Amino acid sequence: MLTRQIVKEFTEAADRKVPMAHVRNIGIMAHIDAGKTTLSERILFYTGKTYKIGEVHDGAATMDFMVQEQERGITIQSAATCCMWDNHRINLIDTPGHVDFTAEVERSLRVLDGAVGVFCAVGGVQPQSETVWRQARKYNVPVIAFVNKMDRTGADFDNVVENIRDRLGTTPIPLVLPIGKEETFSGLIDVLTGEKLTFDEKDRGITILREPVPAEHQERLKKAQQHMFECLAENDEDIMAKFLNEEKPSIEEFRAAIRRTTLAAAIVPVFCGTAFKNKGVQCLLDGVIAYLPSPVDIWEIKGMDVKTEEPLLRHVGDMEPFSALAFKLVSDPYVGKLTYLRIYSGSAKRGLTILNPRTGKRERIGRLVRMHANHREDIEGVHSGDIAAAIGLSEVTTGDTLCDDEHPILLESVHFPDPVISMFVEPETVGDRDKLLYALLQLAQEDPTFRVRTDNETGQTIIAGMGELHLDIIRDRLVREFKVNCTVGAPEVAYRETFTKACDANTKYVKQTGGHGQYAHVIIHVQPGERGSGVTITNKVVGGRIPKEYHKAIDAGLRDAIEKGIIAGYPVVDVAIEVVDGSYHDVDSSEMAFKICASMALKDASKKGRVILLEPIMKVEVTTPDAHMGDVIGDISSRRGRVAELESKSNLTRILAHVPLSQLFGYVTALRSLTRGRASSTAEPAHFEPVPESIGAEILKKNEKKASAA
């Protein structure tokens, strides 16, 4: 049962223009093509930030400013802006919907206070909808829902609400009801006030006509109000007391209860409309102000003491010690590196020197700017709860904490998934080599899911990312933004290696060359871990058998072997390694000797522990007409896929399957051919599974040939 929130006391600076309680830091999140960017454009229009609506299909959307976004009609990078509504400042971040750019959603949700989940009225809760929902819950971000595209053929508001309840495991409460659907969608019913709302098409929906609900909709309204009353009574003490006493709360009491339960993630208020046809967006904006949190509601900022690693709490407030999180880096051709910051406590002005606890170094803020997509507005300072960008921070990376030198704190960073696909890239000329390396370094700083490495055997530069589209965008940016002429290889799957049984290794490294030699002796125990458990290294050496000054070298040697792989050059995952014993020599032992010995020990252990290859498995969802269902399922089976779920509705079948990533290259084209362009599909990483022995043997042979050729 929820209780009333405690009134919090906080400090505000005299130069603050908008009270902290009137700030909303929100994100727009959804499955691809649900209408996030179109909704963002309407928000900017209705709040007066822009005077012209930019359409995604015209390549003119304000928030999709990259050339690649305008050409493809999708969002690739999260874009930030700020606008005013009802005397409240809304800091808005429009996030991508494609799974290849899920890191953009992850780092945005890490710093946001609330989010708007957009759902297509036809598609309902789709795969990426579930992914972003999990990300929001991971960071305890309250969400309100907006069912978009109510004018589309096949739109079904009630079905989407049921989807939210069943697939997302939450309690949706419709606060508006649609009047009509598809081509007959004409307006909304406000469940709280009991009014009919229609939007004047002559001024793009700016004028809203409010009138009593017609008699034919009275029954729907009463059911929706009763449903709201019952759901709130289950989750809020004040409403429960009214419910038991058979008293009807006032509209303001209902609104206060909806806010409390939304902030506690007990319910999800649901709005609807059609952003493209300019209906329902203002109601959503009212909902953002009424029900999503301000920085004051977040209140407790959890961190860690830099020295002791003990939990540390800080509170919002302009007079508190400064703390902020760098959640995004962007290379700007005019000003250099832009570091996007979420200010959690304190204030900062241009020229302020701050501490980066990760590096232990101090940095000076050169300029502060407020971003509007790719446009910058210089500002004098930032306060608690703000989102802005700093210019002049040279050694900051995504996820770094920036704080007051005298009151250091380490905030929770942002965690990103590992890449699942890779390809080699080479400069066409010697002159392009330095340009290529510089460009790849800049891109890797911007995007934490983009990795660059050099293959030790072939000498090739390998780039890795989250999918084919991700790497295609990277290649395109190399050519267009950085003017690098390069060739790229075919995409390759990023396999992993793991141990299948426990084993030990007793390894000595002895080298005598005259004078001082090299001596190290390490005994390790390797234990397979659960899938997804990662790698843990524990040093259990006691009694000074190996001096402590060599422990870091042993750890480094093991991690080096883990990264380089054992049987095929792929990273080792899901193992627990214990360093149990060893010995050293007073004269011949060194850090280098123990590093080499530890690396050799893991390879020795692999001979007993049976190392196998793991391949990434993708969760694939296909929506196809019933007539093509058999062909689609047959094709999935031929790709070593397993169908997990089938759902039929309105002559369409939704197929959920798990398919190896290696079998999905070119799948979209094949699916179009198979269904005459009538089916659509999405794929996202699910987990890793062992590679079949016959296929694993082929991969090993291929890698051996590549190594011998090099």
XYZ file of C-alpha atoms in Angstrom:
710
model
C 0.000 0.000 0.000
C 1.357 3.414 -0.926
C 1.562 6.294 1.508
C 1.792 10.045 1.092
C 5.200 11.433 0.169
C 7.141 13.391 2.775
C 7.538 17.115 2.080
C 11.178 17.743 1.210
C 13.230 20.824 1.998
C 15.738 21.944 -0.621
C 17.641 25.057 -1.627
C 17.297 27.060 -4.829
C 19.703 29.633 -6.233
C 18.600 33.239 -6.646
C 19.414 33.211 -10.358
C 17.311 30.117 -11.077
C 14.680 31.016 -13.700
C 12.364 28.001 -13.296
C 11.612 26.489 -9.860
C 12.927 22.965 -9.482
C 9.430 21.603 -8.879
C 8.460 23.008 -12.305
C 11.132 21.050 -14.212
C 10.391 17.796 -16.045
C 13.234 15.701 -17.484
C 11.505 13.234 -19.794
C 12.276 10.926 -22.685
C 10.185 9.621 -25.559
C 10.711 5.864 -25.944
C 9.097 3.219 -28.129
C 9.435 0.519 -30.763
C 10.671 1.685 -34.150
C 8.018 3.458 -36.264
C 5.616 4.028 -33.358
C 5.794 7.782 -33.976
C 8.236 9.074 -31.334
C 9.836 11.750 -33.471
C 6.489 12.863 -34.932
C 5.195 13.228 -31.371
C 8.333 15.179 -30.392
C 7.785 17.566 -33.326
C 4.203 18.249 -32.177
C 5.390 18.864 -28.623
C 7.857 21.460 -29.908
C 5.106 23.063 -32.014
C 2.458 23.251 -29.283
C 4.939 24.542 -26.703
C 6.007 27.306 -29.083
C 9.573 26.060 -29.472
C 9.124 25.807 -33.242
C 6.661 27.590 -35.503
C 6.753 24.955 -38.231
C 6.103 21.223 -37.912
C 8.864 19.113 -39.457
C 7.720 15.759 -40.818
C 9.844 12.606 -40.607
C 8.810 11.390 -44.078
C 9.981 14.679 -45.578
C 13.362 14.431 -43.834
C 12.590 17.736 -42.112
C 12.114 16.691 -38.473
C 13.909 19.011 -36.067
C 15.048 16.200 -33.776
C 16.325 13.977 -36.632
C 19.109 16.279 -37.791
C 21.661 13.693 -38.964
C 21.797 13.123 -42.723
C 21.478 9.378 -42.138
C 18.329 9.925 -40.044
C 16.736 12.130 -42.693
C 17.482 9.653 -45.482
C 16.271 6.571 -43.615
C 13.385 8.180 -41.736
C 14.546 6.722 -38.405
C 16.134 8.084 -35.235
C 19.759 7.039 -34.766
C 21.040 9.372 -32.043
C 19.066 10.606 -29.065
C 18.452 14.347 -29.421
C 17.836 16.758 -26.549
C 15.836 19.980 -26.423
C 13.886 22.027 -23.926
C 10.527 23.801 -24.084
C 7.936 25.424 -21.813
C 4.380 24.242 -21.107
C 2.071 25.680 -18.462
C 4.988 27.555 -16.815
C 6.961 24.298 -16.564
C 10.246 23.585 -18.312
C 10.352 20.258 -20.122
C 13.824 18.903 -20.929
C 12.980 16.429 -23.678
C 15.080 13.612 -25.142
C 13.852 11.798 -28.264
C 15.383 8.302 -28.303
C 15.849 5.765 -31.136
C 13.488 2.832 -31.554
C 15.786 0.490 -33.493
C 17.421 -2.191 -31.350
C 20.869 -1.489 -32.876
C 20.865 1.854 -31.055
C 19.572 0.625 -27.713
C 22.578 2.232 -25.959
C 21.112 5.647 -26.772
C 17.953 4.679 -24.873
C 19.957 3.163 -22.016
C 22.042 6.239 -21.295
C 19.090 8.584 -21.724
C 16.909 6.685 -19.257
C 19.778 6.620 -16.765
C 19.542 10.410 -16.335
C 15.828 11.040 -16.948
C 13.219 11.415 -14.217
C 10.234 10.218 -16.277
C 9.358 8.864 -19.710
C 6.553 8.711 -22.243
C 6.124 5.250 -23.722
C 4.642 5.523 -27.213
C 2.660 2.556 -28.553
C 1.285 2.088 -32.051
C -2.504 1.671 -31.925
C -2.175 -1.062 -34.565
C 0.983 -2.895 -33.458
C 0.438 -2.576 -29.699
C 3.305 -3.667 -27.452
C 6.102 -4.695 -29.826
C 9.537 -6.251 -29.082
C 11.473 -3.022 -28.640
C 8.574 -1.663 -26.555
C 9.309 -4.438 -24.058
C 13.052 -3.746 -24.182
C 12.763 -0.024 -23.433
C 10.174 -0.794 -20.747
C 12.680 -3.064 -19.006
C 15.313 -0.343 -19.286
C 12.951 2.198 -17.716
C 12.155 -0.158 -14.843
C 15.878 -0.877 -14.366
C 16.464 2.801 -13.573
C 13.117 3.246 -11.700
C 11.814 5.723 -14.262
C 8.032 6.357 -13.987
C 6.228 6.072 -17.327
C 3.012 7.359 -18.853
C 1.735 5.770 -22.065
C 0.575 7.381 -25.289
C -1.295 5.203 -27.797
C -0.455 6.836 -31.114
C -1.826 6.449 -34.663
C -5.471 6.094 -33.607
C -6.401 7.152 -37.162
C -4.636 4.177 -38.762
C -6.536 1.195 -40.221
C -6.578 -1.553 -37.595
C -6.229 0.809 -34.620
C -7.543 -0.749 -31.397
C -7.111 1.256 -28.181
C -8.568 -1.399 -25.860
C -6.262 -4.072 -27.305
C -3.176 -1.919 -26.662
C -4.270 -1.332 -23.058
C -4.621 -5.100 -22.625
C -1.166 -5.575 -24.195
C 0.320 -3.157 -21.678
C -1.288 -5.069 -18.822
C -0.377 -8.568 -20.050
C 3.027 -8.133 -21.699
C 4.500 -5.404 -19.518
C 3.056 -6.647 -16.233
C 1.715 -3.309 -15.029
C -1.634 -1.636 -14.302
C -2.680 0.721 -17.119
C -5.377 3.306 -16.324
C -6.872 5.084 -19.366
C -7.283 8.783 -18.558
C -8.754 9.527 -21.989
C -10.947 7.431 -24.265
C -10.963 7.665 -28.067
C -14.108 8.745 -29.896
C -14.182 6.525 -32.949
C -11.166 4.790 -34.467
C -9.382 4.485 -37.796
C -10.867 7.000 -40.254
C -13.702 7.846 -37.813
C -11.363 8.920 -34.980
C -12.538 12.430 -34.152
C -11.638 13.285 -30.562
C -11.269 12.201 -26.953
C -13.235 11.786 -23.750
C -11.493 13.120 -20.629
C -12.152 10.431 -17.995
C -11.448 12.754 -15.060
C -13.561 15.737 -16.096
C -16.134 13.834 -18.159
C -15.736 16.183 -21.144
C -15.638 15.562 -24.869
C -12.524 17.073 -26.507
C -12.272 17.865 -30.207
C -9.278 19.484 -31.929
C -9.671 22.207 -34.552
C -7.975 21.024 -37.739
C -7.804 24.568 -39.159
C -5.091 25.623 -36.672
C -3.475 22.179 -36.415
C -5.250 21.270 -33.213
C -4.193 24.295 -31.164
C -7.814 25.124 -30.351
C -9.545 22.482 -28.219
C -13.337 22.472 -28.006
C -14.660 21.129 -24.692
C -18.296 20.053 -24.362
C -20.366 17.509 -22.421
C -19.973 13.859 -23.358
C -22.773 12.680 -25.690
C -25.303 10.208 -24.302
C -23.996 7.322 -26.456
C -20.608 7.514 -24.687
C -21.866 7.898 -21.118
C -21.728 4.167 -20.368
C -18.081 3.896 -21.558
C -17.182 6.908 -19.441
C -18.771 5.451 -16.287
C -16.927 2.122 -16.754
C -13.611 3.919 -17.259
C -14.163 6.083 -14.157
C -15.060 3.037 -12.053
C -12.004 1.169 -13.335
C -9.803 4.155 -12.423
C -11.388 4.366 -8.964
C -10.832 0.649 -8.255
C -7.227 0.570 -9.525
C -6.275 3.613 -7.487
C -7.995 2.212 -4.388
C -5.810 -0.899 -4.657
C -2.652 1.190 -4.690
C -3.303 4.338 -2.645
C -4.388 4.643 0.994
C -6.342 7.890 0.588
C -8.414 6.590 -2.303
C -8.888 3.252 -0.537
C -10.423 5.095 2.440
C -12.807 6.928 0.109
C -13.666 3.685 -1.674
C -14.484 1.835 1.557
C -16.621 4.734 2.778
C -18.400 4.854 -0.601
C -17.288 8.467 -1.091
C -16.309 9.757 -4.518
C -13.003 11.660 -4.508
C -12.776 15.058 -6.146
C -10.930 15.528 -9.436
C -7.956 17.047 -7.596
C -7.858 14.105 -5.170
C -7.879 11.717 -8.110
C -5.046 13.665 -9.792
C -2.948 13.653 -6.623
C -3.452 9.889 -6.238
C -2.586 9.249 -9.893
C 0.627 11.214 -9.416
C 1.590 9.323 -6.259
C 0.952 5.895 -7.778
C 2.667 6.796 -11.064
C 5.811 7.935 -9.234
C 5.774 4.646 -7.330
C 5.480 2.729 -10.651
C 2.274 1.101 -9.390
C 0.167 2.304 -12.337
C 0.627 3.683 -15.841
C -1.677 6.529 -16.973
C -2.703 5.967 -20.601
C -3.410 8.720 -23.130
C -4.144 8.380 -26.831
C -4.384 10.339 -30.061
C -2.698 10.767 -33.414
C 0.387 12.963 -33.429
C 0.445 13.133 -37.230
C -3.153 14.432 -37.334
C -2.549 16.795 -34.378
C -4.965 15.204 -31.915
C -4.342 14.429 -28.253
C -0.824 15.828 -27.839
C -1.826 18.703 -25.526
C -3.608 16.244 -23.202
C -0.377 14.239 -23.039
C 1.596 17.391 -22.191
C -0.842 18.123 -19.363
C -0.273 14.547 -18.165
C 3.517 15.002 -18.247
C 3.220 18.054 -15.977
C 0.622 16.497 -13.687
C 1.953 12.963 -13.237
C 5.659 12.658 -14.063
C 8.274 13.567 -11.440
C 10.296 16.726 -11.020
C 13.903 16.537 -9.738
C 12.484 17.223 -6.276
C 10.595 13.921 -6.369
C 13.817 12.011 -7.059
C 15.331 13.646 -3.955
C 17.838 10.997 -2.851
C 20.894 10.735 -5.095
C 22.656 7.455 -4.405
C 26.384 7.247 -4.916
C 29.557 5.793 -3.494
C 32.415 7.207 -1.463
C 35.401 7.486 -3.799
C 37.928 6.250 -1.232
C 36.032 3.747 0.923
C 33.466 2.623 -1.694
C 30.802 2.881 0.999
C 27.267 4.011 -0.012
C 26.876 7.787 -0.016
C 23.711 9.873 -0.248
C 23.254 13.373 -1.597
C 20.110 15.474 -2.008
C 18.925 17.797 -4.753
C 19.399 21.504 -4.204
C 21.345 24.350 -5.768
C 23.394 24.970 -2.624
C 24.402 21.328 -2.214
C 27.872 20.119 -3.337
C 28.040 19.828 -7.126
C 27.532 16.398 -8.719
C 26.666 15.493 -12.306
C 26.775 12.524 -14.669
C 28.227 12.692 -18.180
C 25.808 10.530 -20.157
C 26.620 11.367 -23.777
C 29.573 12.631 -25.820
C 29.262 14.201 -29.269
C 32.000 15.415 -31.626
C 30.906 18.806 -32.907
C 32.736 20.140 -36.001
C 32.584 23.715 -34.674
C 33.245 23.513 -30.929
C 34.952 20.138 -30.476
C 33.672 17.642 -27.921
C 30.262 18.258 -26.350
C 29.678 16.517 -23.037
C 26.002 16.143 -22.122
C 25.488 16.448 -18.368
C 22.649 15.737 -15.963
C 23.108 17.957 -12.916
C 21.941 16.113 -9.801
C 22.989 18.533 -7.080
C 24.598 21.941 -6.768
C 25.233 24.558 -9.433
C 28.002 25.231 -11.945
C 29.117 28.204 -13.994
C 31.550 28.671 -16.835
C 35.144 28.338 -15.716
C 34.342 26.051 -12.761
C 36.986 23.414 -11.975
C 35.497 20.016 -11.156
C 36.823 16.567 -10.255
C 36.520 13.370 -12.290
C 36.752 10.586 -9.642
C 37.466 7.915 -12.278
C 40.691 9.564 -13.400
C 41.387 11.520 -10.233
C 41.992 14.581 -12.426
C 40.438 18.027 -12.355
C 38.821 19.554 -15.429
C 37.670 23.070 -16.211
C 34.303 23.807 -17.820
C 34.955 26.133 -20.770
C 31.392 26.863 -21.889
C 27.914 25.690 -20.972
C 25.192 25.343 -23.605
C 21.566 24.272 -23.692
C 20.909 22.019 -26.670
C 18.018 22.195 -29.110
C 18.719 19.177 -31.337
C 21.969 20.258 -33.074
C 21.663 23.951 -32.159
C 23.438 25.415 -29.130
C 22.334 28.214 -26.803
C 25.049 29.631 -24.533
C 24.065 29.831 -20.878
C 25.865 31.274 -17.853
C 25.251 28.385 -15.502
C 23.348 25.224 -14.658
C 21.464 24.194 -11.536
C 20.293 21.053 -9.788
C 17.936 19.100 -12.043
C 19.160 20.636 -15.327
C 20.281 18.854 -18.476
C 22.878 20.763 -20.485
C 26.147 20.299 -22.370
C 29.662 21.398 -21.442
C 32.489 22.341 -23.781
C 36.133 21.970 -22.796
C 36.116 18.654 -20.886
C 38.895 16.638 -22.510
C 39.249 13.351 -20.597
C 35.617 12.609 -19.781
C 33.944 9.449 -21.093
C 30.327 8.272 -21.058
C 29.227 7.364 -17.542
C 31.792 9.514 -15.709
C 30.830 11.379 -12.556
C 31.835 15.043 -12.278
C 31.739 16.517 -8.803
C 32.932 19.084 -6.287
C 36.608 18.577 -5.481
C 36.013 18.931 -1.740
C 32.942 16.654 -1.675
C 33.725 13.772 -4.059
C 31.077 11.200 -4.926
C 30.877 8.413 -7.499
C 27.419 8.065 -9.072
C 26.132 4.880 -10.677
C 27.494 4.675 -14.198
C 25.728 3.444 -17.341
C 26.060 -0.198 -18.381
C 26.021 -1.161 -22.052
C 25.645 -4.513 -23.834
C 28.591 -6.051 -25.666
C 28.687 -5.909 -29.491
C 27.407 -8.965 -31.365
C 28.675 -8.306 -34.887
C 31.990 -7.181 -36.373
C 33.751 -6.438 -39.661
C 37.214 -5.315 -40.763
C 37.851 -1.830 -42.120
C 40.927 -0.687 -44.055
C 42.000 2.688 -45.485
C 42.176 2.833 -49.269
C 45.414 4.835 -49.225
C 48.296 5.415 -46.831
C 47.100 8.996 -46.469
C 43.742 7.796 -45.169
C 45.274 5.687 -42.401
C 45.695 8.431 -39.794
C 42.331 9.938 -40.709
C 40.675 6.531 -40.259
C 42.223 5.932 -36.832
C 41.223 9.432 -35.660
C 37.666 8.975 -36.940
C 37.272 5.555 -35.302
C 38.566 6.961 -32.007
C 36.029 9.803 -32.146
C 33.162 7.429 -32.963
C 34.171 5.025 -30.175
C 34.158 7.922 -27.688
C 30.627 8.880 -28.766
C 29.164 5.372 -28.853
C 29.957 2.947 -25.988
C 28.581 -0.032 -27.964
C 30.988 0.609 -30.842
C 34.368 -1.063 -30.321
C 37.632 -0.895 -32.274
C 40.537 -3.329 -32.010
C 43.448 -4.618 -34.049
C 43.580 -8.323 -34.895
C 46.928 -9.552 -33.557
C 47.253 -12.225 -36.228
C 46.121 -10.392 -39.366
C 46.909 -6.813 -38.357
C 43.471 -5.725 -39.581
C 41.391 -3.089 -37.815
C 38.191 -4.727 -36.550
C 35.093 -2.676 -35.715
C 32.234 -4.189 -33.736
C 28.674 -3.046 -33.048
C 25.122 -4.070 -32.241
C 23.915 -5.009 -35.733
C 24.233 -4.601 -39.493
C 22.458 -1.237 -39.477
C 24.699 0.031 -36.671
C 27.885 -0.755 -38.607
C 26.388 0.539 -41.860
C 25.746 3.907 -40.183
C 29.334 3.913 -38.856
C 30.695 3.244 -42.365
C 28.496 5.997 -43.792
C 29.660 8.488 -41.163
C 33.316 7.664 -41.872
C 32.814 8.683 -45.489
C 30.490 11.690 -45.024
C 31.567 13.300 -41.760
C 35.243 12.387 -41.569
C 35.965 12.225 -45.335
C 37.769 8.878 -44.992
C 38.015 6.601 -48.023
C 37.943 3.040 -46.715
C 36.891 -0.486 -47.594
C 34.941 -2.736 -45.232
C 34.571 -6.493 -45.096
C 31.441 -8.548 -44.786
C 29.848 -8.554 -41.302
C 30.975 -11.363 -39.009
C 29.368 -12.750 -35.885
C 31.039 -11.909 -32.572
C 31.259 -15.397 -31.063
C 32.330 -16.094 -27.477
C 34.274 -18.922 -25.823
C 33.542 -20.623 -22.517
C 34.590 -23.568 -20.360
C 32.190 -26.506 -19.990
C 33.717 -28.229 -16.963
C 35.841 -27.394 -13.948
C 39.592 -27.791 -14.294
C 42.933 -26.852 -12.768
C 46.271 -25.737 -14.142
C 49.685 -25.826 -12.486
C 51.905 -23.681 -14.695
C 55.523 -22.550 -14.398
C 57.242 -19.971 -16.543
C 61.009 -20.323 -16.367
C 63.438 -18.593 -18.695
C 67.190 -18.370 -18.133
C 69.249 -16.257 -20.512
C 72.314 -15.481 -18.387
C 72.196 -13.083 -15.483
C 68.689 -12.440 -14.165
C 66.141 -14.859 -15.642
C 62.349 -15.057 -15.502
C 60.476 -17.182 -12.993
C 56.796 -17.429 -12.105
C 54.591 -20.238 -10.835
C 50.800 -20.032 -10.751
C 48.122 -22.589 -9.859
C 44.554 -21.755 -10.873
C 41.126 -23.364 -10.649
C 38.556 -22.609 -13.370
C 34.834 -23.118 -12.768
C 32.173 -22.678 -15.522
C 29.562 -20.062 -14.653
C 25.896 -19.578 -15.452
C 25.066 -18.000 -18.810
C 25.411 -14.251 -18.513
C 27.374 -14.390 -15.254
C 30.449 -12.779 -16.823
C 34.023 -13.316 -15.648
C 35.226 -13.234 -12.042
C 38.840 -13.538 -10.911
C 39.555 -14.212 -7.233
C 43.000 -14.366 -5.678
C 43.062 -16.863 -2.784
C 46.824 -17.093 -2.347
C 47.763 -16.921 1.342
C 50.912 -17.030 3.409
C 52.931 -14.904 1.022
C 53.352 -17.745 -1.458
C 53.075 -15.072 -4.141
C 53.883 -11.509 -2.978
C 51.043 -8.991 -3.281
C 52.989 -6.839 -5.742
C 52.512 -9.599 -8.336
C 48.764 -10.056 -7.818
C 47.818 -7.286 -10.266
C 50.134 -8.772 -12.888
C 48.422 -12.170 -12.523
C 45.018 -10.530 -12.897
C 46.223 -8.628 -15.983
C 47.627 -11.807 -17.543
C 44.381 -13.711 -17.019
C 42.282 -10.872 -18.432
C 44.592 -10.579 -21.431
C 44.101 -14.280 -22.181
C 40.350 -13.934 -21.641
C 40.141 -11.037 -24.111
C 42.251 -12.715 -26.798
C 40.459 -16.053 -26.517
C 41.839 -19.558 -26.404
C 40.633 -21.707 -29.301
C 39.411 -19.214 -31.924
C 40.392 -15.738 -30.824
C 37.020 -14.783 -29.294
C 36.623 -13.445 -25.727
C 36.043 -15.961 -22.941
C 32.842 -15.466 -20.922
C 30.961 -16.973 -17.987
C 33.852 -18.377 -15.956
C 35.023 -18.032 -12.369
C 38.803 -18.206 -11.976
C 40.522 -18.711 -8.633
C 44.258 -18.204 -8.182
C 44.886 -20.768 -5.421
C 48.660 -21.112 -5.100
C 52.070 -20.628 -6.685
C 55.614 -19.662 -5.917
C 58.206 -17.044 -6.768
C 61.962 -16.470 -6.915
C 63.641 -13.678 -4.964
C 65.759 -12.621 -7.929
C 64.162 -13.881 -11.148
C 60.485 -13.163 -10.487
C 58.923 -10.032 -12.029
C 55.527 -8.608 -12.902
C 56.044 -9.507 -16.558
C 56.919 -13.096 -15.672
C 53.738 -13.530 -13.611
C 51.624 -11.880 -16.304
C 52.927 -14.299 -18.940
C 52.597 -17.253 -16.565
C 48.945 -16.435 -15.732
C 48.086 -16.205 -19.426
C 49.762 -19.568 -20.043
C 47.912 -21.092 -17.066
C 44.494 -20.304 -18.540
C 45.513 -21.894 -21.841
C 46.783 -24.958 -19.971
C 43.474 -25.195 -18.109
C 41.562 -25.063 -21.396
C 43.048 -28.432 -22.407
C 41.216 -30.058 -19.501
C 38.132 -27.819 -19.282
C 36.825 -28.395 -22.848
C 36.364 -24.908 -24.244
C 33.491 -24.442 -26.719
C 32.175 -21.634 -28.890
C 29.002 -19.702 -28.046
C 26.947 -17.846 -30.653
C 24.565 -14.908 -30.152
C 20.907 -15.870 -30.423
C 18.443 -13.208 -31.547
C 14.820 -12.846 -30.500
C 13.036 -12.394 -33.816
C 9.444 -11.230 -34.149
C 7.750 -11.527 -37.532
C 4.284 -10.184 -38.337
C 2.950 -11.796 -41.488
C -0.405 -12.365 -43.224
C -1.846 -15.772 -42.346
C -1.416 -16.936 -45.951
C 2.373 -16.787 -45.624
C 2.669 -18.158 -42.079
C 3.774 -21.646 -43.181
C 6.472 -20.300 -45.493
C 7.834 -17.967 -42.819
C 7.966 -20.714 -40.160
C 9.653 -23.069 -42.636
C 12.270 -20.431 -43.427
C 12.918 -19.814 -39.727
C 13.436 -23.567 -39.196
C 15.870 -23.718 -42.104
C 17.929 -21.033 -40.324
C 18.264 -23.199 -37.183
C 15.548 -21.107 -35.539
C 13.014 -22.232 -32.933
C 9.489 -20.831 -32.857
C 8.593 -19.871 -29.283
C 5.178 -18.246 -29.682
C 2.379 -17.803 -32.239
C -0.436 -15.276 -31.983
C -3.129 -14.631 -34.611
C -5.251 -11.527 -34.913
C -7.160 -9.916 -37.807
C -5.675 -12.144 -40.539
C -2.174 -11.467 -39.241
C 0.094 -13.855 -37.350
C 2.763 -12.752 -34.913
C 5.641 -15.239 -34.782
C 8.202 -15.038 -31.980
C 11.320 -17.139 -32.591
C 14.932 -17.520 -31.485
C 17.402 -17.618 -34.374
C 21.240 -17.605 -34.454
C 22.581 -14.229 -35.573
C 24.816 -15.947 -38.138
C 21.683 -17.062 -39.996
C 20.048 -13.621 -40.113
C 22.308 -11.764 -42.527
C 20.077 -10.601 -45.368
C 16.947 -11.923 -43.637
C 14.862 -8.772 -44.196
C 15.353 -9.031 -47.962
C 14.575 -12.761 -47.945
C 11.408 -12.186 -45.886
C 10.173 -9.537 -48.300
C 10.704 -11.916 -51.214
C 8.977 -14.762 -49.376
C 5.869 -12.731 -48.483
C 5.789 -10.300 -51.436
C 6.719 -7.475 -49.125
C 3.735 -7.962 -46.820
C 5.607 -9.147 -43.684
C 7.741 -7.158 -41.264
C 10.319 -8.291 -38.732
C 12.434 -7.078 -35.836
C 15.367 -8.731 -34.074
C 17.173 -8.051 -30.820
C 19.933 -9.907 -28.913
C 18.527 -12.489 -26.513
C 21.317 -14.721 -25.177
C 24.246 -16.956 -26.145
C 24.044 -20.682 -26.867
C 26.685 -23.330 -27.728
C 27.523 -23.583 -31.419
C 26.748 -27.037 -32.935
C 29.959 -29.078 -33.153
C 29.972 -29.342 -36.950
C 29.577 -25.580 -37.378
C 32.109 -24.910 -34.615
C 34.676 -27.042 -36.432
C 34.133 -25.002 -39.613
C 34.652 -21.734 -37.710
C 37.904 -23.031 -36.202
C 39.209 -24.130 -39.635
C 38.321 -20.751 -41.118
C 40.178 -18.909 -38.349
C 43.223 -21.179 -38.735
C 43.373 -20.440 -42.480
C 43.093 -16.708 -41.796
C 45.932 -16.902 -39.251
C 48.209 -18.920 -41.546
C 47.538 -16.503 -44.436
C 48.523 -13.604 -42.221
